[in-house]
C-alpha cells in the first residue's frame, strides 16, 4: 500500500530518459559556459525549506535541481577548472552511478557479484602499483580516510592486535612525513589517538622532496629520546607543487629502521599508468601501504578513494571482526570469505566499485595513462609560457601537473594582488586556478587534472591572468576599483594568438581536445 514505487512506471521512465538527455547535453556543451558562477543569495533562500511533509511530483523536484543546483556546481568538469586537485569525471562513470544506485547493493559484506567487482578493482590496483597479487585493499571515500586506515594498520602492525583493546596510551609512537605532506596526515595521527605532535614534519629539498638526511637524523634522535618510530609516510605528488618524494630512498630507510612505509599517492599514483612517468614513482612497489584516489587523475566521479596494503593479514588484523576468519566455511549469502567491512571501519558501503570498474574497462589503463601524460605536457607548456612572460614569475619546479607562479607588479602587495587576480578570474567564469603559498609567497596554482583541458585553455588562463593583473595594477595606480573582466574579452585575446578561430570567440565543445574521455 505504501510502496514508493509508482503504479504506472511510464512517467518515471520518461523522466529518467529526460535526465540522461539533459546530462549528456550538459557534458557536451559545458565548455561553452562559465567554469563557475556564484550561487545567488535568492536561490540559496529558495533551497532552504522545512522538512517536506507532502509529496511532490518528481518532475517538479527535478526542475528545482535544474534551476537551483546544476548551474552553480563547483565547475570541476570544465576544461579550465585548474584549482586544487579535482577530477573531471567521465560520462561512463556517470552512467555507472545510475546502475549502482539501481542495484542499491550494500558492499559491507555477504556473498554477491558487486563485491566480486570491488575485488577485481582491488586486484587491478595491486597490478598498477606493482604490489603482489594477494595484497588487500578497500575502496573508501577518499585519500583522507585511506591515509587514516594506513596509519591504523601501521599502528597495529607495530603494537600488535592488543592495541585494539588497550588503545595507544603510553605507546610513544612517532611517525615521519614531509613538511609538504597533505594536512590529512596530521589529522590521521590525531584521529588514530597518536596526536599531531607525534608526526615529525621533515624539511624538503629544492625539488620539494623529503630530505633523507634530515629524516634519518630525526629517527636517531627520537630513538635516543626513548620514543618508538613506527611509520614513514612518503608523498607521490604533493598537493602544493606536485613533488614526488624519493620513494626508493624512503623504502631503504624504512627497511633499515624496520618502519612501516606508507605512501600518500592521492593523485600521483595514476602516473603509474603513463610509461614515461612511471620511473618517477620507482619504489612505490616496495611500500607497505598506498593511499590514492580514483576520483582525481583517473577521472572517476566522486567519491572513490582506495587504500592498498601489501600484507593482507595486517589489514584484517586491524579491522576484522572475529567472525572474519569463519566466513570462508559459511554457506549461503553470509559466506564469501573476507568481507570489505573486515578491511576498514565502514560497515554499510556503496557500490562505488562499479564506476571504477566501468571507467577502467571502457577507457583502458593505457588511455587513462595518456590523459595523465597529457596533463603533464600541458603543465610543461604552461610553465614555458609563464617563463616567457615578463609579467609572470614561476615559483616552483614542475614535476608532474602543477604549476605555481605569480603576477609581478612594480609596487604594491604582491600576495594581495595575486589573490585578487585569482578571484577575478574565477568570478568572471573564465578559469578556476587556486592559490597556495610557496616559500612564503602567495602563488597562483594551476593543477592540470581534467582530461578535457587543451593548449588553448592554457593560453586563455594566462591571458586572463595577465589582463586582470594589468587592470588591477592600472586601477591601483589611479586609486580606482578595477573594471570587471568578462569572458568574451579574454577569448578574443586568445583568438588573436591563433588558438581559437578569430570569428569563433567561444570555442566549440571539444575543439582541439586530444584525449577527452568520450566513449
Ligand atoms: C587530494 C589529496 C588528499 C586528500 O584526498 P581526498 O580524496 O580529498 O580525501 C591527500 N593527499 C594529497 C597529496 C592530495 O592531493
XYZ file of C-alpha atoms and ligand atoms in Angstrom:
534
model
C 0.000 0.000 0.000
C 2.761 2.420 0.937
C 5.365 1.260 -1.549
C 7.380 4.095 -3.043
C 7.246 2.526 -6.481
C 4.832 4.178 -8.934
C 1.645 2.416 -10.006
C 2.461 3.373 -13.586
C 6.144 3.302 -14.482
C 5.882 5.153 -17.780
C 6.098 8.635 -16.270
C 9.211 7.769 -14.273
C 10.766 6.131 -17.301
C 10.182 9.282 -19.383
C 11.648 11.475 -16.658
C 14.700 9.229 -16.448
C 15.250 9.449 -20.191
C 14.978 13.225 -19.992
C 17.504 13.366 -17.162
C 20.003 11.367 -19.195
C 19.430 13.549 -22.272
C 19.885 16.690 -20.175
C 23.065 15.464 -18.507
C 24.570 14.336 -21.812
C 23.793 17.818 -23.217
C 25.396 19.295 -20.117
C 28.596 17.306 -20.691
C 28.626 18.032 -24.418
C 28.282 21.810 -24.012
C 29.955 22.589 -20.697
C 32.967 24.131 -22.431
C 30.720 26.978 -23.667
C 29.596 28.005 -20.202
C 31.412 29.663 -17.330
C 33.719 27.475 -15.250
C 31.940 28.547 -12.089
C 29.379 31.102 -11.044
C 28.457 32.061 -7.507
C 25.026 30.911 -6.336
C 22.778 33.964 -5.925
C 21.506 34.617 -2.417
C 17.861 34.450 -3.571
C 18.378 30.932 -4.894
C 20.105 29.826 -1.689
C 16.973 31.014 0.111
C 14.759 29.106 -2.345
C 16.628 25.945 -1.469
C 16.022 26.293 2.267
C 12.656 24.795 3.153
C 11.176 22.992 6.150
C 11.081 19.183 6.097
C 8.661 18.426 3.258
C 5.550 16.673 4.633
C 3.566 16.280 1.441
C 4.641 14.500 -1.738
C 5.738 16.467 -4.791
C 5.976 15.433 -8.420
C 9.430 14.079 -9.270
C 9.401 16.244 -12.418
C 8.874 19.389 -10.315
C 11.708 18.467 -7.957
C 13.902 17.797 -10.969
C 13.085 21.291 -12.258
C 14.377 22.663 -8.951
C 17.583 20.693 -9.457
C 17.936 22.256 -12.925
C 17.254 25.748 -11.594
C 18.928 25.741 -8.168
C 21.697 23.167 -8.251
C 23.104 22.304 -11.649
C 24.167 25.826 -12.762
C 26.015 26.520 -9.514
C 28.130 23.393 -9.117
C 31.885 23.527 -8.448
C 32.847 23.571 -12.112
C 35.423 20.789 -11.976
C 34.038 19.200 -15.146
C 35.076 22.287 -17.091
C 38.366 22.169 -19.039
C 39.561 25.367 -17.369
C 38.959 24.211 -13.806
C 42.544 24.061 -12.524
C 42.045 24.675 -8.828
C 43.069 22.303 -6.055
C 43.311 18.779 -7.490
C 39.813 17.952 -8.680
C 38.920 15.217 -11.140
C 36.851 15.970 -14.234
C 34.639 12.885 -14.016
C 33.675 10.944 -17.141
C 30.440 10.108 -18.961
C 30.676 6.349 -18.480
C 31.296 6.796 -14.755
C 28.164 8.935 -14.625
C 26.060 6.152 -16.140
C 27.673 3.617 -13.807
C 26.367 5.641 -10.858
C 22.843 5.186 -12.181
C 23.367 1.416 -12.398
C 24.938 1.235 -8.934
C 22.042 3.126 -7.380
C 19.648 0.910 -9.329
C 21.094 -2.209 -7.691
C 21.409 -0.403 -4.348
C 23.914 -3.024 -3.211
C 25.449 -2.878 0.252
C 29.156 -3.603 -0.144
C 29.857 -4.141 3.547
C 29.821 -7.882 3.048
C 27.996 -11.088 2.124
C 28.340 -13.176 -0.992
C 27.341 -11.349 -4.188
C 28.655 -10.093 -7.524
C 29.119 -6.414 -6.577
C 31.756 -7.488 -4.020
C 33.478 -9.510 -6.732
C 33.584 -6.317 -8.820
C 35.300 -4.490 -5.951
C 37.766 -7.389 -5.539
C 38.565 -7.092 -9.240
C 39.186 -3.334 -8.891
C 41.488 -4.002 -5.925
C 43.378 -6.632 -7.944
C 43.836 -4.075 -10.750
C 45.088 -1.530 -8.231
C 47.655 -4.076 -6.993
C 48.762 -4.681 -10.582
C 49.050 -0.954 -11.259
C 51.184 -0.361 -8.155
C 53.379 -3.424 -8.673
C 52.029 -4.962 -5.458
C 51.759 -8.749 -5.002
C 48.528 -10.269 -6.336
C 47.414 -11.238 -2.815
C 47.650 -7.675 -1.479
C 44.445 -6.422 0.109
C 42.596 -3.177 -0.250
C 39.276 -1.461 0.002
C 37.556 1.466 -1.656
C 36.799 4.413 0.615
C 35.537 7.971 0.218
C 38.975 9.442 -0.471
C 42.645 9.586 0.375
C 42.000 11.342 3.691
C 40.312 8.199 5.018
C 42.709 5.929 3.115
C 45.627 7.622 4.896
C 43.875 7.172 8.252
C 43.469 3.460 7.514
C 47.159 3.283 6.547
C 48.151 4.856 9.877
C 45.868 2.467 11.799
C 47.234 -0.628 10.051
C 50.814 0.565 10.646
C 49.962 1.194 14.306
C 48.580 -2.294 14.907
C 51.408 -3.885 12.909
C 53.793 -2.206 15.365
C 51.901 -2.693 18.629
C 50.164 -5.999 17.825
C 46.456 -6.795 17.925
C 46.226 -5.942 21.645
C 46.158 -2.256 20.681
C 42.561 -2.744 19.553
C 41.533 -3.452 23.143
C 44.076 -1.469 25.086
C 44.471 1.650 22.993
C 47.696 3.539 22.384
C 48.228 5.371 25.648
C 51.852 5.388 26.665
C 52.977 3.764 23.409
C 55.235 6.739 22.489
C 54.793 6.046 18.780
C 56.230 8.628 16.371
C 55.895 8.907 12.590
C 57.656 10.846 9.817
C 56.452 12.698 6.767
C 57.458 15.649 4.611
C 56.688 19.200 5.683
C 54.963 19.352 2.270
C 52.596 16.482 3.163
C 48.828 16.930 2.942
C 47.017 18.134 6.073
C 45.038 14.906 6.301
C 48.176 13.070 7.536
C 48.468 15.051 10.801
C 44.704 14.694 11.049
C 45.014 10.926 10.672
C 47.561 10.871 13.529
C 45.104 12.897 15.581
C 42.177 10.567 14.814
C 44.346 7.492 15.498
C 44.863 8.816 19.021
C 48.590 9.343 18.466
C 48.412 13.118 18.235
C 49.661 15.524 15.614
C 52.846 16.249 17.540
C 53.883 12.618 17.032
C 54.128 13.286 13.290
C 57.565 14.722 12.515
C 57.357 17.147 9.598
C 60.718 16.629 7.879
C 62.060 19.520 5.767
C 62.153 19.170 1.976
C 64.793 19.998 -0.634
C 64.571 22.486 -3.518
C 62.565 19.947 -5.554
C 60.011 19.614 -2.748
C 61.199 16.111 -1.726
C 61.567 14.996 1.880
C 65.227 15.269 2.886
C 66.602 11.803 3.613
C 69.477 13.100 5.774
C 67.091 15.103 7.964
C 64.787 12.084 8.191
C 67.450 9.649 9.401
C 68.815 12.205 11.881
C 65.353 12.749 13.330
C 64.698 8.998 13.659
C 68.014 8.576 15.533
C 67.206 11.497 17.811
C 63.739 10.141 18.615
C 65.144 6.711 19.393
C 67.702 8.330 21.689
C 64.809 10.058 23.465
C 63.193 6.674 24.120
C 60.412 7.200 21.561
C 59.168 4.500 19.219
C 59.371 5.331 15.486
C 56.841 3.195 13.577
C 55.932 4.847 10.280
C 57.333 6.807 7.344
C 54.682 8.391 5.112
C 56.071 9.422 1.736
C 54.176 11.538 -0.786
C 53.863 10.896 -4.519
C 52.516 14.200 -5.821
C 52.478 16.890 -3.148
C 49.398 18.996 -3.104
C 51.235 22.338 -3.405
C 53.686 21.765 -6.241
C 53.291 18.124 -7.314
C 56.654 16.951 -5.967
C 57.394 13.233 -5.628
C 59.486 12.041 -2.688
C 62.436 9.755 -3.458
C 60.327 6.679 -2.754
C 63.155 4.151 -3.247
C 65.336 6.007 -0.738
C 62.436 6.148 1.733
C 61.859 2.410 1.234
C 65.549 1.832 2.065
C 65.316 3.885 5.263
C 62.091 2.128 6.279
C 63.679 -1.297 5.693
C 66.849 -0.388 7.602
C 64.902 1.061 10.525
C 62.111 -1.584 10.471
C 59.400 1.034 9.965
C 56.096 0.767 8.126
C 56.354 2.515 4.747
C 53.142 4.221 3.700
C 52.707 6.448 0.630
C 50.147 9.189 0.112
C 49.818 8.945 -3.667
C 46.409 10.658 -3.747
C 46.605 11.681 -7.381
C 50.216 10.753 -8.219
C 49.522 7.003 -8.201
C 47.911 7.352 -11.624
C 51.293 8.322 -13.089
C 51.940 4.551 -12.908
C 49.664 4.272 -15.960
C 51.923 6.509 -18.084
C 55.101 4.642 -19.093
C 57.114 7.871 -19.432
C 56.184 8.990 -15.887
C 56.361 5.641 -14.092
C 60.100 5.915 -13.276
C 59.324 8.989 -11.126
C 57.462 6.697 -8.737
C 60.120 3.980 -8.556
C 59.926 2.459 -5.077
C 56.127 2.665 -4.749
C 56.043 -1.109 -5.296
C 58.051 -1.520 -2.071
C 55.523 0.319 0.123
C 53.625 -1.476 2.891
C 50.532 0.586 2.083
C 49.471 3.141 -0.516
C 46.548 5.569 -0.342
C 45.218 7.064 -3.568
C 42.129 8.351 -5.345
C 40.357 7.171 -8.455
C 38.332 10.392 -8.358
C 41.234 12.696 -9.203
C 43.505 11.826 -12.118
C 41.638 8.627 -13.061
C 38.535 10.795 -13.717
C 36.112 8.504 -11.867
C 33.158 10.512 -10.487
C 33.304 11.361 -6.774
C 33.857 9.672 -4.476
C 36.343 6.872 -4.997
C 39.460 6.596 -2.844
C 41.481 3.450 -2.221
C 43.810 2.014 0.401
C 46.094 -0.841 -0.621
C 48.018 -2.947 1.900
C 50.804 -5.287 0.821
C 50.249 -7.795 3.640
C 46.517 -8.610 3.708
C 46.818 -10.199 7.168
C 47.797 -6.888 8.772
C 44.768 -5.134 7.316
C 42.408 -7.871 8.540
C 44.167 -7.866 11.921
C 43.391 -4.144 12.221
C 39.705 -4.149 11.295
C 38.434 -7.724 11.008
C 35.647 -8.967 13.229
C 36.374 -12.314 14.862
C 33.868 -13.890 12.517
C 36.006 -12.791 9.557
C 38.019 -15.991 9.708
C 34.937 -18.218 9.829
C 33.241 -16.839 6.757
C 35.245 -18.885 4.319
C 33.433 -22.008 5.568
C 29.999 -20.484 5.684
C 27.309 -21.387 3.149
C 24.672 -19.100 1.653
C 24.558 -15.338 1.437
C 26.523 -14.894 4.668
C 29.637 -16.588 3.251
C 32.123 -15.316 0.736
C 35.453 -15.019 2.526
C 36.901 -11.771 3.826
C 34.337 -9.004 3.584
C 35.179 -5.347 2.858
C 33.953 -4.475 6.370
C 36.927 -6.502 7.678
C 39.332 -4.191 5.846
C 38.225 -0.782 7.092
C 35.897 0.990 9.516
C 32.790 1.146 7.271
C 30.038 -1.445 7.599
C 27.414 -0.282 5.113
C 29.184 0.747 1.922
C 28.076 1.918 -1.509
C 28.845 0.197 -4.800
C 31.476 2.777 -5.766
C 33.485 -0.064 -7.301
C 31.152 -0.146 -10.305
C 32.084 3.305 -11.655
C 35.777 2.475 -11.200
C 35.373 -0.902 -12.898
C 33.417 0.560 -15.843
C 35.810 3.508 -16.237
C 38.836 1.190 -16.350
C 37.090 -1.309 -18.648
C 35.770 1.262 -21.127
C 38.788 3.563 -21.442
C 41.542 1.140 -20.515
C 44.640 1.825 -18.458
C 46.642 2.965 -21.483
C 44.208 5.729 -22.436
C 43.901 6.908 -18.845
C 47.702 6.971 -18.739
C 47.644 9.156 -21.870
C 45.312 11.583 -20.095
C 47.788 11.720 -17.203
C 50.694 12.342 -19.547
C 48.709 14.958 -21.440
C 48.118 16.847 -18.148
C 51.865 16.848 -17.511
C 52.594 18.025 -21.078
C 50.109 20.872 -20.643
C 51.699 21.801 -17.309
C 55.081 21.921 -19.049
C 53.577 24.153 -21.762
C 52.084 26.428 -19.107
C 55.424 26.637 -17.294
C 57.152 27.530 -20.583
C 54.600 30.271 -21.291
C 54.985 31.637 -17.736
C 58.761 31.669 -18.202
C 58.344 33.664 -21.442
C 56.004 36.306 -19.961
C 57.905 39.185 -18.339
C 54.933 39.950 -16.065
C 54.867 36.415 -14.663
C 57.285 34.631 -12.378
C 57.391 30.902 -11.759
C 57.681 29.953 -8.098
C 58.303 26.199 -8.131
C 59.733 23.456 -10.343
C 57.185 21.402 -12.302
C 57.461 17.661 -11.676
C 54.015 16.487 -12.746
C 50.925 18.580 -13.449
C 51.041 21.559 -11.071
C 52.422 24.993 -11.958
C 52.871 27.695 -9.278
C 53.549 31.252 -10.411
C 52.561 34.849 -9.783
C 51.913 38.145 -11.465
C 54.648 40.695 -10.858
C 53.888 44.390 -10.470
C 56.360 47.165 -9.772
C 54.819 48.119 -6.467
C 52.141 47.078 -4.002
C 51.370 43.944 -2.069
C 52.006 41.071 -4.484
C 50.291 38.468 -2.283
C 47.140 40.532 -2.185
C 47.311 41.354 -5.899
C 47.646 37.700 -6.874
C 44.828 36.602 -4.564
C 42.611 39.260 -6.193
C 43.608 38.146 -9.685
C 42.638 34.559 -8.883
C 39.261 35.665 -7.503
C 38.713 37.925 -10.570
C 39.391 35.078 -12.980
C 37.163 32.690 -11.016
C 34.295 35.158 -10.698
C 34.442 36.008 -14.393
C 33.926 32.283 -15.029
C 36.985 32.202 -17.304
C 39.081 29.710 -15.377
C 39.455 28.389 -11.854
C 43.043 28.294 -10.663
C 43.553 28.285 -6.876
C 46.237 29.714 -4.624
C 48.894 28.300 -2.352
C 51.979 29.559 -0.555
C 55.427 28.768 -1.952
C 58.432 29.885 0.095
C 56.268 32.434 1.854
C 54.870 33.939 -1.364
C 51.261 33.617 -2.417
C 51.232 31.666 -5.668
C 48.638 31.217 -8.378
C 48.416 27.458 -8.610
C 47.199 25.665 -11.712
C 46.748 21.911 -11.312
C 46.040 20.325 -14.693
C 43.922 17.265 -13.956
C 40.960 17.461 -16.322
C 41.015 15.235 -19.439
C 39.196 17.972 -21.401
C 41.895 20.637 -20.965
C 43.729 21.723 -24.156
C 46.604 24.070 -25.086
C 44.035 26.766 -25.928
C 42.717 26.558 -22.355
C 46.221 27.115 -21.013
C 46.558 30.275 -23.104
C 43.122 31.526 -22.071
C 44.141 31.092 -18.413
C 47.387 33.006 -18.876
C 45.744 35.753 -20.969
C 43.058 36.229 -18.324
C 45.631 36.445 -15.522
C 47.698 38.989 -17.471
C 44.612 41.064 -18.286
C 43.349 41.037 -14.687
C 46.840 41.870 -13.439
C 47.158 44.845 -15.817
C 43.720 46.159 -14.842
C 44.416 45.834 -11.156
C 47.858 47.427 -11.432
C 46.449 50.323 -13.501
C 43.489 50.835 -11.173
C 45.811 50.654 -8.166
C 47.944 53.465 -9.553
C 44.824 55.585 -10.113
C 43.265 54.524 -6.799
C 40.220 53.184 -8.614
C 38.217 49.985 -8.412
C 39.444 47.813 -11.303
C 36.913 47.176 -14.084
C 35.391 43.716 -14.110
C 36.659 41.404 -16.804
C 34.219 39.444 -18.976
C 34.693 36.060 -20.501
C 34.350 37.164 -24.122
C 37.211 39.629 -23.852
C 39.737 37.020 -22.951
C 38.514 34.608 -25.603
C 39.086 37.379 -28.157
C 42.606 37.885 -26.893
C 43.286 34.189 -27.107
C 41.933 34.178 -30.648
C 44.499 36.781 -31.647
C 47.123 34.283 -30.585
C 45.677 31.910 -33.123
C 44.484 29.320 -30.623
C 40.817 29.946 -31.296
C 39.261 30.908 -34.645
C 39.011 34.701 -34.981
C 35.259 34.617 -35.617
C 34.667 31.965 -33.021
C 35.221 33.652 -29.663
C 33.589 30.786 -27.784
C 35.365 27.565 -28.735
C 33.154 24.750 -29.950
C 32.670 21.921 -27.469
C 35.596 19.569 -27.542
C 37.513 21.702 -30.055
C 41.151 20.769 -30.023
C 40.596 18.124 -27.368
C 43.264 15.476 -27.591
C 42.142 12.850 -25.150
C 38.760 13.883 -23.790
C 37.021 10.857 -22.345
C 34.150 10.465 -24.753
C 33.368 6.827 -25.351
C 43.656 15.320 -2.517
C 44.750 14.870 -1.642
C 44.499 14.275 -0.406
C 43.103 14.149 0.135
O 42.357 13.255 -0.630
P 40.768 13.269 -0.580
O 40.380 12.305 -1.634
O 40.348 14.673 -0.889
O 40.360 12.853 0.781
C 45.562 13.808 0.318
N 46.823 13.931 -0.130
C 47.117 14.526 -1.306
C 48.540 14.619 -1.746
C 46.081 15.009 -2.104
O 46.363 15.577 -3.293
